[in-house]
Amino acid sequence: MRRMTAVVSSVLLGITAVLAVASPAQADNPACPADRFCLFEHDNFGGGRAVFNGDDSDLRNNYWGGTNRPVHNGASSMINNKSVSVSLRSDASTCAGDSYTALAESEDRDFTNNSFDNEASCVQVN
């Protein structure tokens, strides 16, 4: 009976381990609301925050929450709590130019590492 219990326990542990690995990792960083995309003025999610639910083709008319500082060409980090990827573009007039893709459920503490610091001018939710 002990051997049967040990086999069943091993099988259950194996199934639990597989389920844990197969579950998608989610950003769900509390600095950004659930199912939203957030840009931050400074590295490490510091400074002002701008929250997006969908596309915004021109960030020239957006301001960091509670300030008069423009979001346009001012983002240094991001959190993507959405289940889809989000593209950032450097040209607000055409929503084109250099691009940066934020994968679903991801975060980037420093855009400098991706050569996109202070370049975001357009948000496209994919």
mmCIF file of N, CA and C in Angstrom:
data_model
loop_
_atom_site.group_PDB
_atom_site.id
_atom_site.type_symbol
_atom_site.label_atom_id
_atom_site.label_comp_id
_atom_site.label_asym_id
_atom_site.label_seq_id
_atom_site.Cartn_x
_atom_site.Cartn_y
_atom_site.Cartn_z
ATOM 1 N N MET A 1 0.825 -1.186 0.000
ATOM 2 C CA MET A 1 0.000 0.000 0.000
ATOM 3 C C MET A 1 0.874 1.258 0.000
ATOM 4 N N ARG A 2 2.010 1.207 0.738
ATOM 5 C CA ARG A 2 2.893 2.362 0.773
ATOM 6 C C ARG A 2 3.428 2.677 -0.606
ATOM 7 N N ARG A 3 3.766 1.622 -1.345
ATOM 8 C CA ARG A 3 4.318 1.835 -2.688
ATOM 9 C C ARG A 3 3.271 2.497 -3.577
ATOM 10 N N MET A 4 2.004 2.080 -3.499
ATOM 11 C CA MET A 4 0.927 2.663 -4.288
ATOM 12 C C MET A 4 0.741 4.133 -3.912
ATOM 13 N N THR A 5 0.792 4.451 -2.628
ATOM 14 C CA THR A 5 0.660 5.837 -2.162
ATOM 15 C C THR A 5 1.814 6.679 -2.671
ATOM 16 N N ALA A 6 3.025 6.136 -2.652
ATOM 17 C CA ALA A 6 4.197 6.860 -3.132
ATOM 18 C C ALA A 6 4.081 7.135 -4.626
ATOM 19 N N VAL A 7 3.603 6.181 -5.396
ATOM 20 C CA VAL A 7 3.442 6.360 -6.842
ATOM 21 C C VAL A 7 2.391 7.431 -7.119
ATOM 22 N N VAL A 8 1.259 7.369 -6.451
ATOM 23 C CA VAL A 8 0.198 8.361 -6.642
ATOM 24 C C VAL A 8 0.697 9.742 -6.246
ATOM 25 N N SER A 9 1.412 9.843 -5.141
ATOM 26 C CA SER A 9 1.960 11.135 -4.702
ATOM 27 C C SER A 9 2.926 11.689 -5.732
ATOM 28 N N SER A 10 3.780 10.838 -6.273
ATOM 29 C CA SER A 10 4.742 11.280 -7.285
ATOM 30 C C SER A 10 4.043 11.785 -8.536
ATOM 31 N N VAL A 11 3.018 11.079 -8.968
ATOM 32 C CA VAL A 11 2.263 11.485 -10.147
ATOM 33 C C VAL A 11 1.582 12.827 -9.898
ATOM 34 N N LEU A 12 0.954 12.998 -8.751
ATOM 35 C CA LEU A 12 0.277 14.257 -8.426
ATOM 36 C C LEU A 12 1.267 15.415 -8.343
ATOM 37 N N LEU A 13 2.424 15.188 -7.763
ATOM 38 C CA LEU A 13 3.446 16.234 -7.701
ATOM 39 C C LEU A 13 3.919 16.613 -9.099
ATOM 40 N N GLY A 14 4.081 15.609 -9.968
ATOM 41 C CA GLY A 14 4.491 15.868 -11.351
ATOM 42 C C GLY A 14 3.466 16.689 -12.100
ATOM 43 N N ILE A 15 2.190 16.370 -11.918
ATOM 44 C CA ILE A 15 1.118 17.124 -12.581
ATOM 45 C C ILE A 15 1.091 18.561 -12.060
ATOM 46 N N THR A 16 1.230 18.738 -10.764
ATOM 47 C CA THR A 16 1.246 20.080 -10.187
ATOM 48 C C THR A 16 2.407 20.893 -10.741
ATOM 49 N N ALA A 17 3.575 20.280 -10.865
ATOM 50 C CA ALA A 17 4.748 20.988 -11.398
ATOM 51 C C ALA A 17 4.515 21.403 -12.844
ATOM 52 N N VAL A 18 3.926 20.535 -13.654
ATOM 53 C CA VAL A 18 3.645 20.861 -15.050
ATOM 54 C C VAL A 18 2.648 22.005 -15.138
ATOM 55 N N LEU A 19 1.606 21.980 -14.322
ATOM 56 C CA LEU A 19 0.621 23.049 -14.329
ATOM 57 C C LEU A 19 1.244 24.383 -13.911
ATOM 58 N N ALA A 20 2.141 24.355 -12.958
ATOM 59 C CA ALA A 20 2.782 25.593 -12.512
ATOM 60 C C ALA A 20 3.649 26.178 -13.616
ATOM 61 N N VAL A 21 4.360 25.348 -14.353
ATOM 62 C CA VAL A 21 5.214 25.823 -15.442
ATOM 63 C C VAL A 21 4.368 26.308 -16.612
ATOM 64 N N ALA A 22 3.240 25.659 -16.887
ATOM 65 C CA ALA A 22 2.426 26.001 -18.043
ATOM 66 C C ALA A 22 1.606 27.272 -17.839
ATOM 67 N N SER A 23 1.408 27.707 -16.610
ATOM 68 C CA SER A 23 0.619 28.913 -16.361
ATOM 69 C C SER A 23 1.380 30.134 -16.839
ATOM 70 N N PRO A 24 0.719 31.060 -17.560
ATOM 71 C CA PRO A 24 1.415 32.241 -18.056
ATOM 72 C C PRO A 24 1.778 33.187 -16.913
ATOM 73 N N ALA A 25 2.974 33.745 -16.994
ATOM 74 C CA ALA A 25 3.382 34.741 -16.000
ATOM 75 C C ALA A 25 2.698 36.056 -16.333
ATOM 76 N N GLN A 26 2.229 36.741 -15.327
ATOM 77 C CA GLN A 26 1.573 38.022 -15.552
ATOM 78 C C GLN A 26 2.319 39.107 -14.819
ATOM 79 N N ALA A 27 2.395 40.280 -15.445
ATOM 80 C CA ALA A 27 3.070 41.407 -14.822
ATOM 81 C C ALA A 27 2.291 41.824 -13.580
ATOM 82 N N ASP A 28 1.036 42.212 -13.741
ATOM 83 C CA ASP A 28 0.169 42.628 -12.633
ATOM 84 C C ASP A 28 0.911 43.441 -11.581
ATOM 85 N N ASN A 29 1.800 44.296 -12.029
ATOM 86 C CA ASN A 29 2.514 45.182 -11.130
ATOM 87 C C ASN A 29 1.521 46.202 -10.585
ATOM 88 N N PRO A 30 1.426 46.375 -9.266
ATOM 89 C CA PRO A 30 0.436 47.294 -8.703
ATOM 90 C C PRO A 30 0.655 48.758 -9.100
ATOM 91 N N ALA A 31 1.794 49.087 -9.689
ATOM 92 C CA ALA A 31 2.036 50.459 -10.151
ATOM 93 C C ALA A 31 1.205 50.786 -11.389
ATOM 94 N N CYS A 32 0.573 49.767 -11.988
ATOM 95 C CA CYS A 32 -0.260 49.946 -13.178
ATOM 96 C C CYS A 32 -1.541 49.126 -12.995
ATOM 97 N N PRO A 33 -2.720 49.715 -13.250
ATOM 98 C CA PRO A 33 -3.973 48.971 -13.063
ATOM 99 C C PRO A 33 -4.053 47.712 -13.932
ATOM 100 N N ALA A 34 -4.848 46.770 -13.502
ATOM 101 C CA ALA A 34 -5.058 45.527 -14.250
ATOM 102 C C ALA A 34 -5.597 45.834 -15.649
ATOM 103 N N ASP A 35 -5.140 45.069 -16.619
ATOM 104 C CA ASP A 35 -5.571 45.180 -18.023
ATOM 105 C C ASP A 35 -5.338 46.580 -18.604
ATOM 106 N N ARG A 36 -4.257 47.227 -18.187
ATOM 107 C CA ARG A 36 -3.889 48.543 -18.719
ATOM 108 C C ARG A 36 -2.417 48.552 -19.106
ATOM 109 N N PHE A 37 -2.056 49.512 -19.923
ATOM 110 C CA PHE A 37 -0.669 49.757 -20.300
ATOM 111 C C PHE A 37 -0.263 51.091 -19.684
ATOM 112 N N CYS A 38 0.878 51.130 -19.033
ATOM 113 C CA CYS A 38 1.313 52.358 -18.360
ATOM 114 C C CYS A 38 2.711 52.763 -18.809
ATOM 115 N N LEU A 39 2.852 54.041 -19.068
ATOM 116 C CA LEU A 39 4.158 54.639 -19.299
ATOM 117 C C LEU A 39 4.524 55.433 -18.059
ATOM 118 N N PHE A 40 5.825 55.496 -17.770
ATOM 119 C CA PHE A 40 6.319 56.234 -16.619
ATOM 120 C C PHE A 40 7.396 57.213 -17.054
ATOM 121 N N GLU A 41 7.407 58.337 -16.393
ATOM 122 C CA GLU A 41 8.302 59.436 -16.735
ATOM 123 C C GLU A 41 9.778 59.091 -16.471
ATOM 124 N N HIS A 42 10.035 58.309 -15.446
ATOM 125 C CA HIS A 42 11.415 57.996 -15.072
ATOM 126 C C HIS A 42 11.650 56.490 -15.069
ATOM 127 N N ASP A 43 12.917 56.104 -14.968
ATOM 128 C CA ASP A 43 13.281 54.695 -14.831
ATOM 129 C C ASP A 43 12.623 54.108 -13.585
ATOM 130 N N ASN A 44 12.498 52.785 -13.576
ATOM 131 C CA ASN A 44 11.969 52.052 -12.417
ATOM 132 C C ASN A 44 10.577 52.516 -11.998
ATOM 133 N N PHE A 45 9.749 52.893 -12.993
ATOM 134 C CA PHE A 45 8.346 53.262 -12.782
ATOM 135 C C PHE A 45 8.197 54.488 -11.894
ATOM 136 N N GLY A 46 9.154 55.399 -11.983
ATOM 137 C CA GLY A 46 9.125 56.598 -11.167
ATOM 138 C C GLY A 46 8.543 57.799 -11.896
ATOM 139 N N GLY A 47 8.374 58.892 -11.172
ATOM 140 C CA GLY A 47 7.845 60.124 -11.739
ATOM 141 C C GLY A 47 6.384 59.995 -12.094
ATOM 142 N N GLY A 48 5.959 60.748 -13.117
ATOM 143 C CA GLY A 48 4.570 60.712 -13.550
ATOM 144 C C GLY A 48 4.199 59.401 -14.218
ATOM 145 N N ARG A 49 2.890 59.138 -14.277
ATOM 146 C CA ARG A 49 2.366 57.918 -14.905
ATOM 147 C C ARG A 49 1.254 58.303 -15.872
ATOM 148 N N ALA A 50 1.227 57.627 -17.037
ATOM 149 C CA ALA A 50 0.140 57.768 -18.009
ATOM 150 C C ALA A 50 -0.435 56.371 -18.236
ATOM 151 N N VAL A 51 -1.760 56.237 -18.101
ATOM 152 C CA VAL A 51 -2.433 54.937 -18.191
ATOM 153 C C VAL A 51 -3.240 54.880 -19.479
ATOM 154 N N PHE A 52 -3.116 53.760 -20.211
ATOM 155 C CA PHE A 52 -3.810 53.578 -21.489
ATOM 156 C C PHE A 52 -4.600 52.276 -21.472
ATOM 157 N N ASN A 53 -5.797 52.322 -22.051
ATOM 158 C CA ASN A 53 -6.606 51.130 -22.252
ATOM 159 C C ASN A 53 -6.577 50.712 -23.718
ATOM 160 N N GLY A 54 -6.420 51.676 -24.604
ATOM 161 C CA GLY A 54 -6.392 51.413 -26.040
ATOM 162 C C GLY A 54 -5.374 52.311 -26.719
ATOM 163 N N ASP A 55 -5.522 52.449 -28.037
ATOM 164 C CA ASP A 55 -4.592 53.251 -28.833
ATOM 165 C C ASP A 55 -4.654 54.731 -28.464
ATOM 166 N N ASP A 56 -3.529 55.381 -28.628
ATOM 167 C CA ASP A 56 -3.453 56.841 -28.554
ATOM 168 C C ASP A 56 -2.406 57.248 -29.586
ATOM 169 N N SER A 57 -2.871 57.732 -30.721
ATOM 170 C CA SER A 57 -1.981 57.981 -31.854
ATOM 171 C C SER A 57 -1.148 59.247 -31.734
ATOM 172 N N ASP A 58 -1.374 60.051 -30.701
ATOM 173 C CA ASP A 58 -0.615 61.297 -30.572
ATOM 174 C C ASP A 58 -0.491 61.677 -29.100
ATOM 175 N N LEU A 59 0.672 61.438 -28.534
ATOM 176 C CA LEU A 59 0.885 61.711 -27.113
ATOM 177 C C LEU A 59 1.207 63.176 -26.832
ATOM 178 N N ARG A 60 1.189 64.025 -27.873
ATOM 179 C CA ARG A 60 1.500 65.440 -27.656
ATOM 180 C C ARG A 60 0.448 66.133 -26.790
ATOM 181 N N ASN A 61 -0.752 65.562 -26.708
ATOM 182 C CA ASN A 61 -1.805 66.185 -25.889
ATOM 183 C C ASN A 61 -2.045 65.420 -24.586
ATOM 184 N N ASN A 62 -1.090 64.602 -24.174
ATOM 185 C CA ASN A 62 -1.189 63.847 -22.923
ATOM 186 C C ASN A 62 -0.195 64.401 -21.908
ATOM 187 N N TYR A 63 -0.594 64.349 -20.632
ATOM 188 C CA TYR A 63 0.266 64.850 -19.560
ATOM 189 C C TYR A 63 0.381 63.793 -18.474
ATOM 190 N N TRP A 64 1.547 63.772 -17.825
ATOM 191 C CA TRP A 64 1.737 62.838 -16.721
ATOM 192 C C TRP A 64 0.687 63.147 -15.664
ATOM 193 N N GLY A 65 0.055 62.113 -15.112
ATOM 194 C CA GLY A 65 -1.042 62.260 -14.160
ATOM 195 C C GLY A 65 -0.830 63.375 -13.150
ATOM 196 N N GLY A 66 -1.767 64.307 -13.124
ATOM 197 C CA GLY A 66 -1.754 65.390 -12.155
ATOM 198 C C GLY A 66 -0.705 66.469 -12.395
ATOM 199 N N THR A 67 -0.119 66.502 -13.607
ATOM 200 C CA THR A 67 0.917 67.506 -13.896
ATOM 201 C C THR A 67 0.600 68.228 -15.200
ATOM 202 N N ASN A 68 1.441 69.175 -15.558
ATOM 203 C CA ASN A 68 1.371 69.814 -16.873
ATOM 204 C C ASN A 68 2.596 69.444 -17.705
ATOM 205 N N ARG A 69 3.281 68.369 -17.318
ATOM 206 C CA ARG A 69 4.448 67.874 -18.050
ATOM 207 C C ARG A 69 3.974 66.893 -19.123
ATOM 208 N N PRO A 70 4.385 67.105 -20.390
ATOM 209 C CA PRO A 70 3.904 66.250 -21.488
ATOM 210 C C PRO A 70 4.496 64.840 -21.465
ATOM 211 N N VAL A 71 3.663 63.881 -21.842
ATOM 212 C CA VAL A 71 4.102 62.492 -21.987
ATOM 213 C C VAL A 71 4.938 62.339 -23.258
ATOM 214 N N HIS A 72 4.578 63.051 -24.299
ATOM 215 C CA HIS A 72 5.262 63.008 -25.601
ATOM 216 C C HIS A 72 6.784 63.105 -25.424
ATOM 217 N N ASN A 73 7.489 62.108 -25.922
ATOM 218 C CA ASN A 73 8.956 62.044 -25.851
ATOM 219 C C ASN A 73 9.481 62.159 -24.422
ATOM 220 N N GLY A 74 8.738 61.610 -23.459
ATOM 221 C CA GLY A 74 9.166 61.728 -22.076
ATOM 222 C C GLY A 74 9.129 60.444 -21.273
ATOM 223 N N ALA A 75 8.843 59.309 -21.888
ATOM 224 C CA ALA A 75 8.718 58.041 -21.150
ATOM 225 C C ALA A 75 10.065 57.332 -21.027
ATOM 226 N N SER A 76 10.309 56.794 -19.818
ATOM 227 C CA SER A 76 11.566 56.074 -19.574
ATOM 228 C C SER A 76 11.367 54.643 -19.088
ATOM 229 N N SER A 77 10.123 54.248 -18.770
ATOM 230 C CA SER A 77 9.840 52.875 -18.374
ATOM 231 C C SER A 77 8.366 52.570 -18.621
ATOM 232 N N MET A 78 8.013 51.285 -18.572
ATOM 233 C CA MET A 78 6.626 50.901 -18.843
ATOM 234 C C MET A 78 6.266 49.612 -18.136
ATOM 235 N N ILE A 79 4.946 49.443 -17.928
ATOM 236 C CA ILE A 79 4.365 48.183 -17.464
ATOM 237 C C ILE A 79 3.212 47.865 -18.396
ATOM 238 N N ASN A 80 3.203 46.657 -18.949
ATOM 239 C CA ASN A 80 2.096 46.214 -19.796
ATOM 240 C C ASN A 80 1.334 45.127 -19.044
ATOM 241 N N ASN A 81 0.226 45.490 -18.424
ATOM 242 C CA ASN A 81 -0.629 44.532 -17.724
ATOM 243 C C ASN A 81 -1.755 44.036 -18.635
ATOM 244 N N LYS A 82 -1.601 44.205 -19.935
ATOM 245 C CA LYS A 82 -2.600 43.728 -20.900
ATOM 246 C C LYS A 82 -2.198 42.334 -21.390
ATOM 247 N N SER A 83 -3.150 41.606 -21.927
ATOM 248 C CA SER A 83 -2.887 40.261 -22.434
ATOM 249 C C SER A 83 -2.442 40.282 -23.898
ATOM 250 N N VAL A 84 -2.204 41.466 -24.428
ATOM 251 C CA VAL A 84 -1.720 41.622 -25.809
ATOM 252 C C VAL A 84 -0.496 42.539 -25.802
ATOM 253 N N SER A 85 0.271 42.501 -26.875
ATOM 254 C CA SER A 85 1.431 43.374 -26.966
ATOM 255 C C SER A 85 1.002 44.806 -27.297
ATOM 256 N N VAL A 86 1.869 45.745 -26.994
ATOM 257 C CA VAL A 86 1.627 47.163 -27.257
ATOM 258 C C VAL A 86 2.854 47.704 -27.981
ATOM 259 N N SER A 87 2.623 48.443 -29.064
ATOM 260 C CA SER A 87 3.724 49.051 -29.814
ATOM 261 C C SER A 87 3.784 50.539 -29.516
ATOM 262 N N LEU A 88 4.989 51.030 -29.360
ATOM 263 C CA LEU A 88 5.229 52.460 -29.212
ATOM 264 C C LEU A 88 5.955 52.928 -30.459
ATOM 265 N N ARG A 89 5.650 54.121 -30.913
ATOM 266 C CA ARG A 89 6.299 54.710 -32.095
ATOM 267 C C ARG A 89 6.848 56.076 -31.733
ATOM 268 N N SER A 90 7.852 56.521 -32.494
ATOM 269 C CA SER A 90 8.528 57.778 -32.174
ATOM 270 C C SER A 90 7.963 59.000 -32.898
ATOM 271 N N ASP A 91 7.107 58.801 -33.896
ATOM 272 C CA ASP A 91 6.588 59.935 -34.669
ATOM 273 C C ASP A 91 5.089 60.103 -34.427
ATOM 274 N N ALA A 92 4.733 61.165 -33.700
ATOM 275 C CA ALA A 92 3.322 61.397 -33.354
ATOM 276 C C ALA A 92 2.484 61.808 -34.554
ATOM 277 N N SER A 93 3.067 62.463 -35.522
ATOM 278 C CA SER A 93 2.268 62.960 -36.649
ATOM 279 C C SER A 93 1.764 61.829 -37.540
ATOM 280 N N THR A 94 2.503 60.710 -37.604
ATOM 281 C CA THR A 94 2.102 59.604 -38.475
ATOM 282 C C THR A 94 1.988 58.268 -37.739
ATOM 283 N N CYS A 95 2.313 58.256 -36.460
ATOM 284 C CA CYS A 95 2.364 57.025 -35.671
ATOM 285 C C CYS A 95 3.271 56.008 -36.363
ATOM 286 N N ALA A 96 4.430 56.498 -36.796
ATOM 287 C CA ALA A 96 5.426 55.672 -37.476
ATOM 288 C C ALA A 96 6.784 55.964 -36.838
ATOM 289 N N GLY A 97 7.836 55.730 -37.584
ATOM 290 C CA GLY A 97 9.185 55.985 -37.089
ATOM 291 C C GLY A 97 9.726 54.813 -36.298
ATOM 292 N N ASP A 98 10.717 55.099 -35.455
ATOM 293 C CA ASP A 98 11.312 54.054 -34.625
ATOM 294 C C ASP A 98 10.225 53.407 -33.780
ATOM 295 N N SER A 99 10.403 52.127 -33.485
ATOM 296 C CA SER A 99 9.364 51.428 -32.731
ATOM 297 C C SER A 99 9.945 50.629 -31.572
ATOM 298 N N TYR A 100 9.066 50.322 -30.648
ATOM 299 C CA TYR A 100 9.377 49.530 -29.463
ATOM 300 C C TYR A 100 8.142 48.671 -29.210
ATOM 301 N N THR A 101 8.320 47.390 -28.948
ATOM 302 C CA THR A 101 7.189 46.509 -28.665
ATOM 303 C C THR A 101 7.258 46.012 -27.231
ATOM 304 N N ALA A 102 6.193 46.258 -26.495
ATOM 305 C CA ALA A 102 6.043 45.759 -25.127
ATOM 306 C C ALA A 102 5.243 44.464 -25.203
ATOM 307 N N LEU A 103 5.859 43.358 -24.876
ATOM 308 C CA LEU A 103 5.164 42.083 -24.909
ATOM 309 C C LEU A 103 4.034 42.062 -23.889
ATOM 310 N N ALA A 104 3.049 41.214 -24.126
ATOM 311 C CA ALA A 104 1.938 41.067 -23.188
ATOM 312 C C ALA A 104 2.470 40.721 -21.804
ATOM 313 N N GLU A 105 1.836 41.300 -20.769
ATOM 314 C CA GLU A 105 2.179 40.996 -19.380
ATOM 315 C C GLU A 105 3.681 41.132 -19.122
ATOM 316 N N SER A 106 4.226 42.308 -19.451
ATOM 317 C CA SER A 106 5.666 42.524 -19.276
ATOM 318 C C SER A 106 5.933 43.897 -18.674
ATOM 319 N N GLU A 107 7.169 44.125 -18.331
ATOM 320 C CA GLU A 107 7.581 45.430 -17.834
ATOM 321 C C GLU A 107 9.011 45.696 -18.287
ATOM 322 N N ASP A 108 9.338 46.976 -18.379
ATOM 323 C CA ASP A 108 10.678 47.410 -18.747
ATOM 324 C C ASP A 108 11.026 48.578 -17.840
ATOM 325 N N ARG A 109 11.983 48.388 -16.971
ATOM 326 C CA ARG A 109 12.356 49.393 -15.973
ATOM 327 C C ARG A 109 13.204 50.528 -16.537
ATOM 328 N N ASP A 110 13.751 50.352 -17.753
ATOM 329 C CA ASP A 110 14.650 51.379 -18.294
ATOM 330 C C ASP A 110 14.694 51.275 -19.821
ATOM 331 N N PHE A 111 14.033 52.204 -20.517
ATOM 332 C CA PHE A 111 14.026 52.202 -21.978
ATOM 333 C C PHE A 111 15.407 52.433 -22.578
ATOM 334 N N THR A 112 16.348 52.955 -21.803
ATOM 335 C CA THR A 112 17.695 53.205 -22.313
ATOM 336 C C THR A 112 18.300 51.914 -22.855
ATOM 337 N N ASN A 113 18.026 50.791 -22.197
ATOM 338 C CA ASN A 113 18.561 49.494 -22.628
ATOM 339 C C ASN A 113 18.060 49.101 -24.014
ATOM 340 N N ASN A 114 16.955 49.699 -24.457
ATOM 341 C CA ASN A 114 16.361 49.368 -25.755
ATOM 342 C C ASN A 114 16.432 50.538 -26.729
ATOM 343 N N SER A 115 17.254 51.522 -26.423
ATOM 344 C CA SER A 115 17.429 52.712 -27.273
ATOM 345 C C SER A 115 16.096 53.389 -27.590
ATOM 346 N N PHE A 116 15.192 53.463 -26.597
ATOM 347 C CA PHE A 116 13.900 54.106 -26.824
ATOM 348 C C PHE A 116 13.562 55.087 -25.701
ATOM 349 N N ASP A 117 14.562 55.487 -24.929
ATOM 350 C CA ASP A 117 14.331 56.421 -23.828
ATOM 351 C C ASP A 117 13.887 57.769 -24.368
ATOM 352 N N ASN A 118 12.795 58.291 -23.832
ATOM 353 C CA ASN A 118 12.251 59.600 -24.214
ATOM 354 C C ASN A 118 11.914 59.706 -25.709
ATOM 355 N N GLU A 119 11.373 58.617 -26.277
ATOM 356 C CA GLU A 119 11.003 58.634 -27.698
ATOM 357 C C GLU A 119 9.539 58.330 -27.965
ATOM 358 N N ALA A 120 8.789 57.824 -26.994
ATOM 359 C CA ALA A 120 7.406 57.404 -27.245
ATOM 360 C C ALA A 120 6.515 58.595 -27.593
ATOM 361 N N SER A 121 5.860 58.491 -28.749
ATOM 362 C CA SER A 121 4.945 59.550 -29.228
ATOM 363 C C SER A 121 3.585 58.996 -29.610
ATOM 364 N N CYS A 122 3.462 57.674 -29.687
ATOM 365 C CA CYS A 122 2.240 57.021 -30.160
ATOM 366 C C CYS A 122 2.142 55.644 -29.491
ATOM 367 N N VAL A 123 0.935 55.257 -29.062
ATOM 368 C CA VAL A 123 0.675 53.962 -28.431
ATOM 369 C C VAL A 123 -0.306 53.190 -29.307
ATOM 370 N N GLN A 124 0.058 51.963 -29.681
ATOM 371 C CA GLN A 124 -0.829 51.090 -30.468
ATOM 372 C C GLN A 124 -0.978 49.760 -29.749
ATOM 373 N N VAL A 125 -2.204 49.464 -29.282
ATOM 374 C CA VAL A 125 -2.495 48.198 -28.624
ATOM 375 C C VAL A 125 -2.774 47.176 -29.709
ATOM 376 N N ASN A 126 -2.004 46.094 -29.718
ATOM 377 C CA ASN A 126 -2.102 45.099 -30.805
ATOM 378 C C ASN A 126 -3.151 44.065 -30.575
#
